[in-house]
PDB file of C-alpha atoms in Angstrom:
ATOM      1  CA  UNK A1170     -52.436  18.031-171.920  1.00 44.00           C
ATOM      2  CA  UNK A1171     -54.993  18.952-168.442  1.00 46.00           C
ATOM      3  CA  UNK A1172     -58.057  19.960-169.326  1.00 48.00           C
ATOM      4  CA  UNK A1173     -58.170  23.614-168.690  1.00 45.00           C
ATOM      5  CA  UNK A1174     -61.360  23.640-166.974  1.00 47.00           C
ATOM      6  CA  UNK A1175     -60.427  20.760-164.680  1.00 46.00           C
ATOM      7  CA  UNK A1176     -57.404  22.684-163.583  1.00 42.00           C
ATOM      8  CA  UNK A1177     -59.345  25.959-162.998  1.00 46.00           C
ATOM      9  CA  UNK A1178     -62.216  23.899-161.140  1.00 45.00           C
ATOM     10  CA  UNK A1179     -59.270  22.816-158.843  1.00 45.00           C
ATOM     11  CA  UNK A1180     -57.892  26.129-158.385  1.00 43.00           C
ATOM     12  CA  UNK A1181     -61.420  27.234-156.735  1.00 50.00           C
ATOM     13  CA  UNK A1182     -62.509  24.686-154.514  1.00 48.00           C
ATOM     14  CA  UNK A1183     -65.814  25.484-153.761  1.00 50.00           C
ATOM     15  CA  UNK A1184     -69.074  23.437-153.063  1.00 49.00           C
ATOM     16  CA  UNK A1185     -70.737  24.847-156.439  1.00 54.00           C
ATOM     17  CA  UNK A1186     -67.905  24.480-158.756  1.00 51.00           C
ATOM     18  CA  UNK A1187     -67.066  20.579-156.890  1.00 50.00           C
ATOM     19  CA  UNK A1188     -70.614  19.915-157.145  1.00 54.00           C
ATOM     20  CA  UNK A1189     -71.038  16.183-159.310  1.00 48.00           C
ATOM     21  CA  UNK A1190     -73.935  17.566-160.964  1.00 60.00           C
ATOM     22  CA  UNK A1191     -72.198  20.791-162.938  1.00 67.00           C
ATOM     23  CA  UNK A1192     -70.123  18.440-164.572  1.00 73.00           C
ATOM     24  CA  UNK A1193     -67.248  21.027-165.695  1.00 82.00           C
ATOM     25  CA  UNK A1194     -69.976  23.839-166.387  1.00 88.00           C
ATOM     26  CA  UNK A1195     -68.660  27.125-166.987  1.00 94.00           C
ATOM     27  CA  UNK A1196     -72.507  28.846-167.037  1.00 95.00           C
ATOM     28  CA  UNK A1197     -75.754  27.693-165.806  1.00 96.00           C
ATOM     29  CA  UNK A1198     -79.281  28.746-167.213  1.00 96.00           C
ATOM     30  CA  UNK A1199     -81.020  30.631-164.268  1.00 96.00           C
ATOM     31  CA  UNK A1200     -83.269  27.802-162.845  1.00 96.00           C
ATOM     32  CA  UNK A1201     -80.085  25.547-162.524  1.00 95.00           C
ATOM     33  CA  UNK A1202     -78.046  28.364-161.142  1.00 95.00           C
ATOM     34  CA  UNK A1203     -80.777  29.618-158.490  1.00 95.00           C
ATOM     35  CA  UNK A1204     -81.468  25.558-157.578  1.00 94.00           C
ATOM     36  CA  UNK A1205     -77.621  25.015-157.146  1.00 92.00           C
ATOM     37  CA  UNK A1206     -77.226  28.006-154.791  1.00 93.00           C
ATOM     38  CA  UNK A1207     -80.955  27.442-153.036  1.00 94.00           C
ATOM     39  CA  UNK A1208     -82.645  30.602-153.976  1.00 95.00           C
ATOM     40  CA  UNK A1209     -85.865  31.075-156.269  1.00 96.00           C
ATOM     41  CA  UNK A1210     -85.793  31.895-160.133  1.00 96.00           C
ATOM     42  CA  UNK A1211     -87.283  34.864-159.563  1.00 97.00           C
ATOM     43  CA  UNK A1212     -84.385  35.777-157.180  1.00 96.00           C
ATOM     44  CA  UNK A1213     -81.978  35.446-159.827  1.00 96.00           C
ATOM     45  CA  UNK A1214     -84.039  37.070-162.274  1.00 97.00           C
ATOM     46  CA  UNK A1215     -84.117  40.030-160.092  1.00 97.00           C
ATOM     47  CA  UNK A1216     -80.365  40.200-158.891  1.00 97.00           C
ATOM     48  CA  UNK A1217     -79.958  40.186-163.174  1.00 97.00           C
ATOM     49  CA  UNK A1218     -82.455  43.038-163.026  1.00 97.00           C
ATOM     50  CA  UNK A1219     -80.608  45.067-160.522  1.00 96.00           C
ATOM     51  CA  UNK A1220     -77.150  44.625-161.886  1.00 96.00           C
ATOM     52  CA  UNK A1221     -75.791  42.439-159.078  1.00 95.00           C
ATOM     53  CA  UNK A1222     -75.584  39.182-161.549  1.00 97.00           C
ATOM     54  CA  UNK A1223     -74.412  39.387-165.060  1.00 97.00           C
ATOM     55  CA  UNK A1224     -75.513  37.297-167.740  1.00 97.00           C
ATOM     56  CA  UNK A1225     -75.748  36.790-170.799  1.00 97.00           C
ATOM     57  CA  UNK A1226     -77.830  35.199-173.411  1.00 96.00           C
ATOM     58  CA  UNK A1227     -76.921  32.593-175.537  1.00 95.00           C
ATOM     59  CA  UNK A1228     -79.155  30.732-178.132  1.00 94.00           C
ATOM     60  CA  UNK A1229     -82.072  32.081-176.797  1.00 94.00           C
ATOM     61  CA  UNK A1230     -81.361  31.348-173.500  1.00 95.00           C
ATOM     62  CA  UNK A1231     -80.204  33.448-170.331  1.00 97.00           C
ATOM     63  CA  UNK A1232     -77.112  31.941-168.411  1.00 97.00           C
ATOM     64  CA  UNK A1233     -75.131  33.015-165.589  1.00 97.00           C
ATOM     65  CA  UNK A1234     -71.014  32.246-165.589  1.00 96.00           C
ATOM     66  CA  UNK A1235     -70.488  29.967-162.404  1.00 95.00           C
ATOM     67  CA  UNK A1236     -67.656  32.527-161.315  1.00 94.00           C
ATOM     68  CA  UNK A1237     -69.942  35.421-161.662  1.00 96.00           C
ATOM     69  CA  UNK A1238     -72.284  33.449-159.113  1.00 95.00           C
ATOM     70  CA  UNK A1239     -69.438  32.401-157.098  1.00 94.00           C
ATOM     71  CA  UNK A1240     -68.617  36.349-156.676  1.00 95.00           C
ATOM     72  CA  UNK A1241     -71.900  37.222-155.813  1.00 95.00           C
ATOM     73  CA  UNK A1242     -72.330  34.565-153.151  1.00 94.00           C
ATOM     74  CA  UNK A1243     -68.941  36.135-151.729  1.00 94.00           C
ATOM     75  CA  UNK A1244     -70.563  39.243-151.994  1.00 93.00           C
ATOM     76  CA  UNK A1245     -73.194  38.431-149.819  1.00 93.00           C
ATOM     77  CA  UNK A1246     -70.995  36.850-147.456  1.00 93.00           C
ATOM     78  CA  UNK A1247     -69.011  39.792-146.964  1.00 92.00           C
ATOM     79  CA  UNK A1248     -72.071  41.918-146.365  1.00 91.00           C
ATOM     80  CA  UNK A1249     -73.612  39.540-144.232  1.00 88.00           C
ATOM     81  CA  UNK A1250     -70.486  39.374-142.010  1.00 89.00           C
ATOM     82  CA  UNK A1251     -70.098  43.091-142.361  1.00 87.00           C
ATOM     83  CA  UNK A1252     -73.645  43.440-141.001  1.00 86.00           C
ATOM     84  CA  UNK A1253     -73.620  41.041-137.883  1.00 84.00           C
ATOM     85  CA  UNK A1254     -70.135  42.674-136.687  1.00 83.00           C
ATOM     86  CA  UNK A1255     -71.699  46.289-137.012  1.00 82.00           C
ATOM     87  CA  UNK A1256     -75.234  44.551-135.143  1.00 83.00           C
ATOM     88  CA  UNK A1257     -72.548  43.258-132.836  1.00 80.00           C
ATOM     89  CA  UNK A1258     -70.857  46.898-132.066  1.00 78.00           C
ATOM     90  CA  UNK A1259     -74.054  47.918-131.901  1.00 78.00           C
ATOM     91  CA  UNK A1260     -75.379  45.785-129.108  1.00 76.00           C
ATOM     92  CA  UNK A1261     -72.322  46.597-126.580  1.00 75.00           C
ATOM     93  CA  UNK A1262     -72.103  49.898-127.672  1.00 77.00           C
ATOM     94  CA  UNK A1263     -75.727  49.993-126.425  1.00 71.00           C
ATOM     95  CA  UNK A1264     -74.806  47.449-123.014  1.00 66.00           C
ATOM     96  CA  UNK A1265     -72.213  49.748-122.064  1.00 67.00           C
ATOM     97  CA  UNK A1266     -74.524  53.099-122.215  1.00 66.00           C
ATOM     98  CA  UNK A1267     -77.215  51.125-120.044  1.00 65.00           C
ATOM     99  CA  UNK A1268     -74.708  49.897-117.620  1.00 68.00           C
ATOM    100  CA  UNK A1269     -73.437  53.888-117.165  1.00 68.00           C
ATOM    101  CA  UNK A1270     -76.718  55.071-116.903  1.00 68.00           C
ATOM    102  CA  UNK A1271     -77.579  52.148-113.918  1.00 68.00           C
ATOM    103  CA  UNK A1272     -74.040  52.838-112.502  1.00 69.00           C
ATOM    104  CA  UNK A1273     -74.951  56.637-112.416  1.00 70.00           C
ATOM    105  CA  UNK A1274     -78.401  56.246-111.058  1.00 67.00           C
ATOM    106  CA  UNK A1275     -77.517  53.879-108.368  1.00 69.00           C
ATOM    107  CA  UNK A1276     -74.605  56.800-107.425  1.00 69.00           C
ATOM    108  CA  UNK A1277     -77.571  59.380-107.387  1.00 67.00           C
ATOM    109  CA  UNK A1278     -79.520  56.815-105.311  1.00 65.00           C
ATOM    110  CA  UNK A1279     -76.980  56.657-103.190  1.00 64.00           C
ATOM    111  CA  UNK A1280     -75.748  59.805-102.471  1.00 63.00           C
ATOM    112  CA  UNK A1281     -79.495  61.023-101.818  1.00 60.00           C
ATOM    113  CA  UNK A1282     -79.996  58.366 -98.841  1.00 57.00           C
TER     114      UNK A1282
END
């Protein structure tokens, strides 16, 4: 019989849940979850603080599900992506006022000589 999470690992093939060291982890204790996404302990802690990461405590100890940091790192993504393509509008939105505003001052120019 496959080991269930084997097959679920392989359903999601992502860097963090095909990493060698998680070894088949389904949750993480905050300073391996916030080392195997690159971010500080105190990151995490805060992201838990704000809502944005459930977790849980087990034992004694705080973990994080590896999905539930997989969703948040597509969370980010999404805003991140959101925010360059709105910085993005932006910007020509912006180029195409300053080129009207030189195209109508060179007509005033222009039409004064």
């Amino acid at each position: 019989m496959p080991d269930v999470l084997t097959s679920q690992a392989q359903l999601r093939c992502s860097p963090l849940t095909a990493s060698p060291n998680l070894n088949g982890k389904i949750s993480l204790p905050v300073q391996e979850a916030a080392h195997a996404i690159g971010v500080s302990r105190s990151s995490l802690y805060e992201r838990i603080k704000t809502g944005d990461l459930p977790s849980f405590k087990s034992c004694g100890r705080r973990l994080i599900r590896v999905a539930a940091l997989l969703e948040m790192l597509d969370r980010d993504e999404t805003a991140s992506q959101r925010a360059l393509a709105n910085a993005s509008n932006r910007a020509l939105t912006a180029g195409s006022e300053a080129k009207k505003a030189m195209m109508s001052a060179s007509r005033s120019a222009a039409g004064s000589a």
